[in-house]
Amino acid sequence: LQAPGSRAFLHSEYDVALPCIRKLVAASSFAKPKVLTATSTLKFIPEELAVFCRDFRLLRFHFHENGLAPQAFRVANAIAQAREAATWLGDTGKEHNGWSCPAEAPLEEEEEEEEGEEEEEGSAATLLFESLWDWEKELKRLGAVGWRVSAVNERFDMAPSLPRYLWVPSGLLDHDLKRTFAHFEERRVPRLCWHHPGGSDLLRAAGFHTASEPGSEDMRCLEALLLGGRGPCVLASTAELPTLTDIQLAHLKLRALCLPEPSDRDLNCLMASLVQLLGDPHARTLPGFQSLVQREWVAAGHPFPCRLGLLRHNSPREEAPVFLLFLDCTWQLVRQFPAAFGFTEAYLLALHDSSFAPYFSTFLFSCQQQRGRGSPQRLHSQVYTPVTGWRDPSPGVRGAGSAACGLPSVWDWGVRYSRQQRGRFRNPAGAALQHPDPTDPDPLAPGRPADPWPAPGSVFVLAKGTLSLQPFPWRSGRPLLRPSRWAPSLESLSEWGGSLWGSQPPRPPSGLLLPCTAGPSIRLWHRCYLRGLPEAQRGRFAPSPAALAEELTLLQDRLSAWQVAG
């Protein structure tokens, strides 16, 4: 029991949210361990309760003779029943049910000043992409000339799982844009998600609708949306990714996260995010990374409850934690390029664990429309005009998505973590990322020779590491299903000569990370996946002077052993 007004969130690593519990096991020295459910009948008095968590923690609680031992039977069954009753969503596809934001106590007096400064730098700098202002601000930061923010989906009537606002070519009117939705799966049309300073644009979309038969006017709109008068278009195929069976096997063995069937709400979230992590230094800062997750996962409609297995009647075929795979990939990059990121492994662990906590609207819903149900669909301060639709008169006003459901955003780290814990989230070596060196040459400076490109309007398909030139998907009379022929691999582009880029391929842009993906370079995330094995964590944590001394002793022992071995 907690006093009224006290903070109701987790206080220590031994506190577990009920939806985070994957399995409960009661153990006794006189009987075999038994997995507990709400209807279990124990035939022995448990001496120990093991809690297997979805975030890979394994917590063991002993019933001491001078403590809860006389009530061990009742306590074990009460926890099992409470865990069975706890759920984020009632049934698959239904909205948020029964959770509300607990009352929070004011911050301690000695932390109030520091809290205000840190919140201004942290969560305030994270764009939630719930208001028109957020989308316009990020588009301006990217410097994407020829693109605009469209409010065509402001009422979610064009594509329910897409966000309210989309980045589309400036020359394409909303009237023409509406003609393209029906030609894509789930009506998820191509839209800009990142612009590289060198001029390239990264778009994402669902697959072409197999029953699509666009007329000449629709084809004009589709070509304007995909090509827009820019350079050649490369379609990256995701059809060769693991099957559903592969996903389930990998998830059961390591819970190491594969991918579900190709979809703009799963695979494209992963691909678009990794491309930006590799190519955009801003995405590797703490505010930039949080804005990236908010835009490419939360606003883009990734079904977090379904993929994380947090629904009461969730189908095992639908469970595939793609977002946790993204965090694993990010950790691999942080390990290979520690000075290139403004955040640490501790931050990634906190984000990993928060995805299972039922206190944040970020992971509680599957799309912006669902997040805003039960509340007004727009800010009361918005005004409507026949030309621009609903607009924010005050561009600095935030969207009401998170506040609408009564739960905070996960980026409000002060809700769950102390100031000392949050201090470990930032990487001091990565501070220079937020302040680039003004002496660095501008990749778009005058006099810089332009990279050769194929003719505008060309369409290429990227699959299995190879590029193939293809006609526009509908010019052949039906949508493109797979490439008809294969070109040489991307690794041999330098030998390909003038067949694609002319005399030489483009030069790698500055700020690009090129990670090593060979087997020995990919490591197991010990601090995440082996938290249930204390012996595997020795020397990996330094939360206190005693633990730091232990790690130092361990390193000295290893150094001495190597010196003896010559």
XYZ file of C-alpha atoms in Angstrom, residues 120-546:
427
model
C 13.919 21.219 -21.196
C 16.890 19.469 -22.831
C 15.381 15.972 -22.911
C 11.667 15.402 -23.362
C 10.973 18.982 -24.496
C 13.445 18.528 -27.363
C 11.778 15.268 -28.438
C 9.286 15.835 -31.223
C 6.181 13.701 -30.695
C 4.857 14.306 -34.249
C 1.333 14.797 -32.948
C 0.988 18.419 -34.085
C 1.466 20.147 -37.414
C 4.248 22.231 -35.874
C 6.362 19.143 -35.114
C 6.243 17.934 -38.717
C 7.041 21.376 -40.134
C 9.937 21.885 -37.722
C 11.561 18.548 -38.595
C 11.066 19.104 -42.329
C 12.819 22.439 -41.993
C 15.695 20.809 -40.089
C 16.122 18.229 -42.844
C 16.237 20.948 -45.497
C 14.052 18.873 -47.819
C 13.317 21.219 -50.700
C 10.345 20.194 -52.806
C 8.416 18.573 -49.922
C 5.523 19.822 -47.819
C 3.388 18.755 -44.861
C 0.003 17.438 -45.942
C -3.013 17.282 -43.614
C -4.925 15.002 -45.987
C -5.227 12.331 -43.261
C -6.021 14.740 -40.422
C -9.269 12.911 -39.598
C -7.778 9.451 -40.282
C -10.326 8.913 -43.037
C -7.742 8.197 -45.756
C -5.567 5.692 -43.815
C -6.568 4.918 -40.196
C -3.156 3.528 -39.229
C -1.126 6.453 -40.633
C -0.454 9.678 -38.681
C -2.441 12.838 -39.206
C 0.267 14.546 -41.224
C 2.468 13.255 -44.061
C 5.463 14.602 -45.994
C 4.563 14.603 -49.716
C 5.931 16.332 -52.859
C 5.132 20.037 -52.967
C 3.835 19.780 -56.517
C 1.243 17.137 -55.621
C -2.076 18.568 -54.462
C -4.093 16.834 -51.738
C -6.867 16.272 -54.278
C -4.473 14.242 -56.445
C -2.853 12.596 -53.431
C -6.205 11.093 -52.420
C -6.279 9.122 -55.678
C -3.185 7.115 -54.647
C -4.308 5.641 -51.304
C -6.388 2.812 -52.738
C -3.426 1.365 -54.667
C -1.401 0.367 -51.567
C -1.927 -2.239 -48.859
C -3.721 -0.777 -45.818
C -3.826 2.475 -47.852
C -0.308 3.287 -46.609
C 0.987 5.457 -49.443
C 4.646 6.393 -50.083
C 5.760 9.365 -48.013
C 9.070 10.964 -47.110
C 10.725 9.864 -43.870
C 14.254 11.317 -44.272
C 16.236 13.623 -46.557
C 20.008 13.300 -46.911
C 22.038 16.536 -47.278
C 23.458 15.127 -50.518
C 19.999 15.268 -52.096
C 18.689 11.707 -51.715
C 15.234 11.078 -50.231
C 14.149 8.039 -48.232
C 10.494 7.074 -48.695
C 8.524 4.277 -47.090
C 5.253 2.631 -48.089
C 3.280 -0.577 -47.952
C 3.298 -2.972 -50.892
C 1.354 -2.266 -54.067
C -2.198 -3.578 -53.896
C -2.407 -6.751 -55.961
C -5.888 -5.904 -57.259
C -4.913 -2.370 -58.239
C -5.791 -1.274 -61.772
C -5.095 2.469 -61.902
C -6.346 4.606 -64.740
C -4.238 7.116 -66.606
C -5.006 9.925 -64.150
C -4.154 7.718 -61.162
C -0.879 6.722 -62.824
C 0.034 10.375 -63.232
C -0.537 10.948 -59.514
C 1.377 7.797 -58.580
C 4.374 8.792 -60.681
C 4.312 12.285 -59.166
C 4.247 10.767 -55.677
C 7.023 8.207 -56.246
C 9.279 10.182 -58.581
C 8.292 13.812 -58.231
C 10.758 15.017 -60.861
C 13.711 13.855 -58.768
C 16.468 11.367 -59.603
C 16.126 7.620 -60.043
C 13.965 5.608 -57.659
C 15.252 2.433 -55.980
C 12.622 0.052 -54.571
C 14.070 -1.999 -51.701
C 12.325 -5.376 -51.438
C 11.617 -7.012 -48.065
C 10.219 -10.233 -49.524
C 13.371 -12.228 -48.707
C 13.146 -11.619 -44.956
C 12.478 -14.545 -42.565
C 9.132 -16.326 -42.687
C 6.651 -16.485 -39.847
C 7.908 -19.947 -38.860
C 11.477 -18.680 -38.733
C 10.340 -15.862 -36.497
C 8.630 -18.126 -34.022
C 11.580 -20.516 -33.784
C 14.058 -17.684 -33.283
C 11.807 -16.061 -30.709
C 11.457 -19.253 -28.695
C 15.187 -20.057 -28.747
C 16.604 -16.647 -27.907
C 13.537 -14.458 -28.070
C 16.041 -12.759 -30.334
C 13.481 -11.107 -32.472
C 12.933 -11.696 -36.130
C 10.315 -10.063 -38.279
C 6.694 -10.756 -39.238
C 5.403 -10.818 -42.836
C 6.483 -7.742 -44.887
C 4.454 -4.712 -43.820
C 4.819 -0.908 -43.697
C 4.017 -1.110 -39.983
C 6.848 -3.518 -39.116
C 9.764 -3.994 -41.498
C 9.716 -0.464 -42.840
C 9.887 0.922 -39.304
C 13.075 -1.065 -38.803
C 14.618 -0.269 -42.190
C 13.824 3.449 -42.162
C 15.160 3.854 -38.620
C 18.427 2.019 -39.287
C 19.081 3.971 -42.488
C 18.728 7.230 -40.568
C 20.891 6.001 -37.690
C 23.651 5.161 -40.171
C 23.366 8.333 -42.230
C 22.097 11.148 -39.984
C 24.301 12.287 -37.036
C 21.282 14.088 -35.539
C 19.475 10.747 -35.173
C 22.381 9.572 -33.018
C 21.844 12.300 -30.417
C 19.502 11.639 -27.497
C 16.738 14.057 -28.596
C 17.190 13.048 -32.237
C 16.942 9.324 -31.450
C 13.772 9.835 -29.427
C 12.231 11.893 -32.219
C 13.222 9.156 -34.675
C 11.418 6.496 -32.617
C 8.426 8.758 -32.192
C 8.152 9.433 -35.936
C 9.088 6.093 -37.540
C 7.499 3.784 -34.930
C 4.870 5.533 -32.801
C 3.414 8.000 -35.326
C 3.866 5.515 -38.189
C 1.471 3.073 -36.517
C 3.659 0.180 -35.304
C 1.344 -2.238 -33.374
C 3.325 -2.315 -30.120
C 0.790 -4.200 -27.921
C 0.303 -6.929 -30.513
C 3.998 -7.388 -31.370
C 5.137 -7.331 -27.736
C 2.490 -9.892 -26.710
C 0.740 -7.566 -24.279
C -2.846 -8.316 -25.300
C -4.964 -10.644 -23.201
C -5.953 -12.815 -26.172
C -2.907 -12.152 -28.325
C -2.208 -14.757 -31.015
C 1.317 -16.250 -30.881
C 1.490 -15.795 -34.655
C 1.202 -12.031 -34.194
C 3.865 -11.742 -31.506
C 7.235 -10.643 -32.898
C 8.921 -7.828 -30.939
C 10.396 -5.964 -33.908
C 11.030 -2.830 -31.838
C 13.261 -4.761 -29.443
C 15.195 -6.033 -32.454
C 15.728 -2.411 -33.439
C 17.091 -1.678 -29.961
C 19.436 -4.660 -30.311
C 20.650 -3.335 -33.683
C 21.146 0.089 -32.130
C 23.193 -1.463 -29.316
C 25.378 -3.222 -31.898
C 26.047 0.167 -33.514
C 26.733 1.839 -30.155
C 29.215 -0.927 -29.350
C 31.033 -0.518 -32.675
C 30.900 3.308 -32.734
C 30.704 4.450 -29.070
C 31.879 8.004 -29.808
C 29.277 8.489 -32.554
C 26.248 8.331 -30.228
C 25.030 10.790 -27.641
C 23.406 8.071 -25.494
C 24.622 4.968 -23.695
C 23.798 1.310 -23.185
C 22.032 2.250 -19.942
C 19.628 4.401 -21.962
C 18.854 1.569 -24.390
C 18.215 -0.781 -21.460
C 15.823 1.741 -19.913
C 13.940 2.071 -23.218
C 13.886 -1.728 -23.602
C 12.406 -2.236 -20.136
C 9.932 0.645 -20.470
C 8.303 -1.029 -23.461
C 6.774 -3.554 -21.028
C 5.674 -1.021 -18.383
C 1.952 -0.155 -18.496
C 2.480 3.492 -17.588
C 3.355 5.074 -20.919
C 1.111 5.928 -23.853
C 4.042 5.456 -26.251
C 3.794 1.649 -26.337
C 0.174 1.265 -25.281
C -1.514 1.844 -28.634
C -1.131 0.802 -32.255
C -1.631 4.140 -34.042
C -2.358 7.825 -33.462
C -6.065 7.357 -34.070
C -6.327 4.729 -31.339
C -4.216 6.841 -28.990
C -6.629 9.737 -29.334
C -9.896 7.823 -28.882
C -12.142 8.905 -26.076
C -10.985 12.512 -26.422
C -11.361 15.329 -28.937
C -9.622 14.562 -32.202
C -8.013 17.995 -32.300
C -6.825 20.737 -29.981
C -9.563 23.109 -28.877
C -7.333 25.985 -29.991
C -7.251 24.785 -33.609
C -9.176 26.688 -36.257
C -10.668 25.452 -39.531
C -10.432 27.075 -42.950
C -11.782 25.612 -46.206
C -8.310 25.718 -47.795
C -5.972 24.411 -45.111
C -8.352 22.471 -42.861
C -7.660 22.341 -39.125
C -4.579 24.409 -38.247
C -2.695 25.288 -35.051
C -2.830 29.061 -34.548
C 0.039 28.765 -32.059
C 2.775 26.668 -33.696
C 4.551 26.034 -30.415
C 1.580 24.218 -28.889
C 2.108 20.483 -28.527
C -0.295 17.841 -29.726
C -2.800 16.381 -27.305
C -2.170 12.732 -28.150
C -0.342 11.685 -24.989
C -2.412 13.852 -22.684
C -5.607 12.586 -24.278
C -5.225 9.076 -22.893
C -4.184 10.276 -19.432
C -0.761 8.622 -19.533
C 2.674 10.232 -19.908
C 5.067 9.686 -22.769
C 7.978 7.297 -22.242
C 10.299 10.244 -22.888
C 9.269 11.710 -19.527
C 12.125 9.795 -17.933
C 11.752 11.602 -14.606
C 8.541 9.662 -13.986
C 10.390 6.381 -13.573
C 14.112 7.086 -13.166
C 15.974 9.227 -10.669
C 18.229 12.121 -11.642
C 21.278 9.965 -10.929
C 19.975 7.168 -13.169
C 19.154 9.598 -15.977
C 22.669 10.968 -15.746
C 23.934 7.616 -17.051
C 21.805 7.930 -20.199
C 24.021 10.555 -21.857
C 27.370 9.801 -23.455
C 29.836 12.634 -22.705
C 31.982 11.579 -25.660
C 29.033 12.119 -27.966
C 28.326 15.689 -26.846
C 30.019 17.044 -29.979
C 27.250 15.503 -32.068
C 24.880 18.279 -31.086
C 27.419 20.982 -32.035
C 29.052 20.096 -35.381
C 32.414 21.548 -36.223
C 31.849 24.676 -38.359
C 35.170 24.047 -40.108
C 33.910 20.793 -41.644
C 33.385 21.139 -45.393
C 29.809 21.476 -46.539
C 28.870 18.486 -48.739
C 26.687 20.834 -50.813
C 29.173 23.716 -50.978
C 29.595 25.463 -54.365
C 32.355 24.010 -56.457
C 31.885 20.483 -55.135
C 31.525 18.151 -58.122
C 28.113 16.525 -58.272
C 27.849 12.756 -58.076
C 26.774 11.189 -61.370
C 23.299 9.652 -61.354
C 21.140 7.830 -63.858
C 18.432 9.663 -65.732
C 15.554 11.065 -63.641
C 12.534 8.803 -63.577
C 14.535 5.570 -63.570
C 13.234 2.860 -61.220
C 15.477 0.198 -59.693
C 14.606 -2.716 -57.412
C 16.992 -3.571 -54.575
C 16.730 -7.169 -53.382
C 19.245 -9.775 -52.191
C 21.973 -7.159 -52.401
C 21.487 -6.515 -56.110
C 19.979 -3.761 -58.222
C 17.872 -4.281 -61.327
C 16.420 -1.688 -63.651
C 12.646 -1.968 -63.915
C 9.866 -0.051 -65.669
C 7.459 1.905 -63.535
C 5.345 -0.742 -61.716
C 2.053 -0.075 -63.533
C 3.371 0.583 -67.016
C 3.432 -3.167 -67.636
C -0.249 -3.430 -66.750
C 0.025 -4.844 -63.208
C 1.936 -4.107 -59.990
C 5.493 -5.350 -59.675
C 5.767 -8.521 -57.589
C 9.469 -9.349 -57.922
C 12.395 -8.360 -60.154
C 12.443 -10.045 -63.565
C 16.232 -10.172 -63.813
C 19.177 -9.537 -61.526
C 21.983 -7.049 -61.959
C 25.507 -7.478 -60.518
C 25.753 -7.189 -56.739
C 26.190 -3.856 -54.989
C 29.659 -4.936 -53.879
C 30.789 -4.880 -57.518
C 29.328 -1.498 -58.423
C 32.833 -0.082 -58.830
C 33.436 -2.667 -61.562
C 30.046 -2.109 -63.139
C 31.353 0.973 -64.938
C 29.020 3.277 -66.750
C 25.988 1.018 -66.906
C 24.317 2.733 -63.948
C 26.192 5.714 -62.532
C 28.458 6.524 -65.425
C 32.214 6.467 -65.017
C 32.231 5.958 -61.239
C 29.783 5.269 -58.381
C 28.880 8.052 -55.939
C 31.270 8.772 -53.103
C 30.215 7.833 -49.569
C 28.714 10.888 -47.827
C 30.302 12.328 -44.704
C 28.839 11.263 -41.356
C 27.926 7.819 -42.658
C 28.512 4.822 -40.369
C 29.579 1.609 -42.106
C 29.263 -1.146 -39.473
C 30.849 -4.551 -39.759
C 28.154 -7.236 -40.022
C 30.444 -10.279 -40.095
C 29.703 -13.004 -37.555
C 32.509 -12.193 -35.046
C 31.440 -8.525 -34.979
C 27.860 -9.275 -33.864
C 27.710 -9.814 -30.112
C 25.122 -10.985 -27.617
C 23.690 -8.137 -25.565
C 24.754 -9.591 -22.216
C 23.469 -6.769 -20.019
C 19.998 -7.235 -21.495
C 19.535 -10.933 -22.269
C 21.589 -12.471 -19.443
C 20.155 -10.487 -16.556
C 18.671 -13.701 -15.223
C 22.194 -15.156 -14.745
C 24.002 -13.216 -11.993
C 27.288 -15.025 -12.658
C 27.267 -13.734 -16.246
C 26.926 -10.140 -15.054
C 30.061 -10.023 -12.898
C 32.148 -7.060 -13.933
C 29.508 -5.675 -16.317
C 27.866 -3.152 -13.986
C 29.362 -0.320 -12.004
C 26.448 1.358 -10.210
C 28.387 1.850 -6.970
C 32.006 2.292 -5.767
C 32.021 -1.342 -4.584
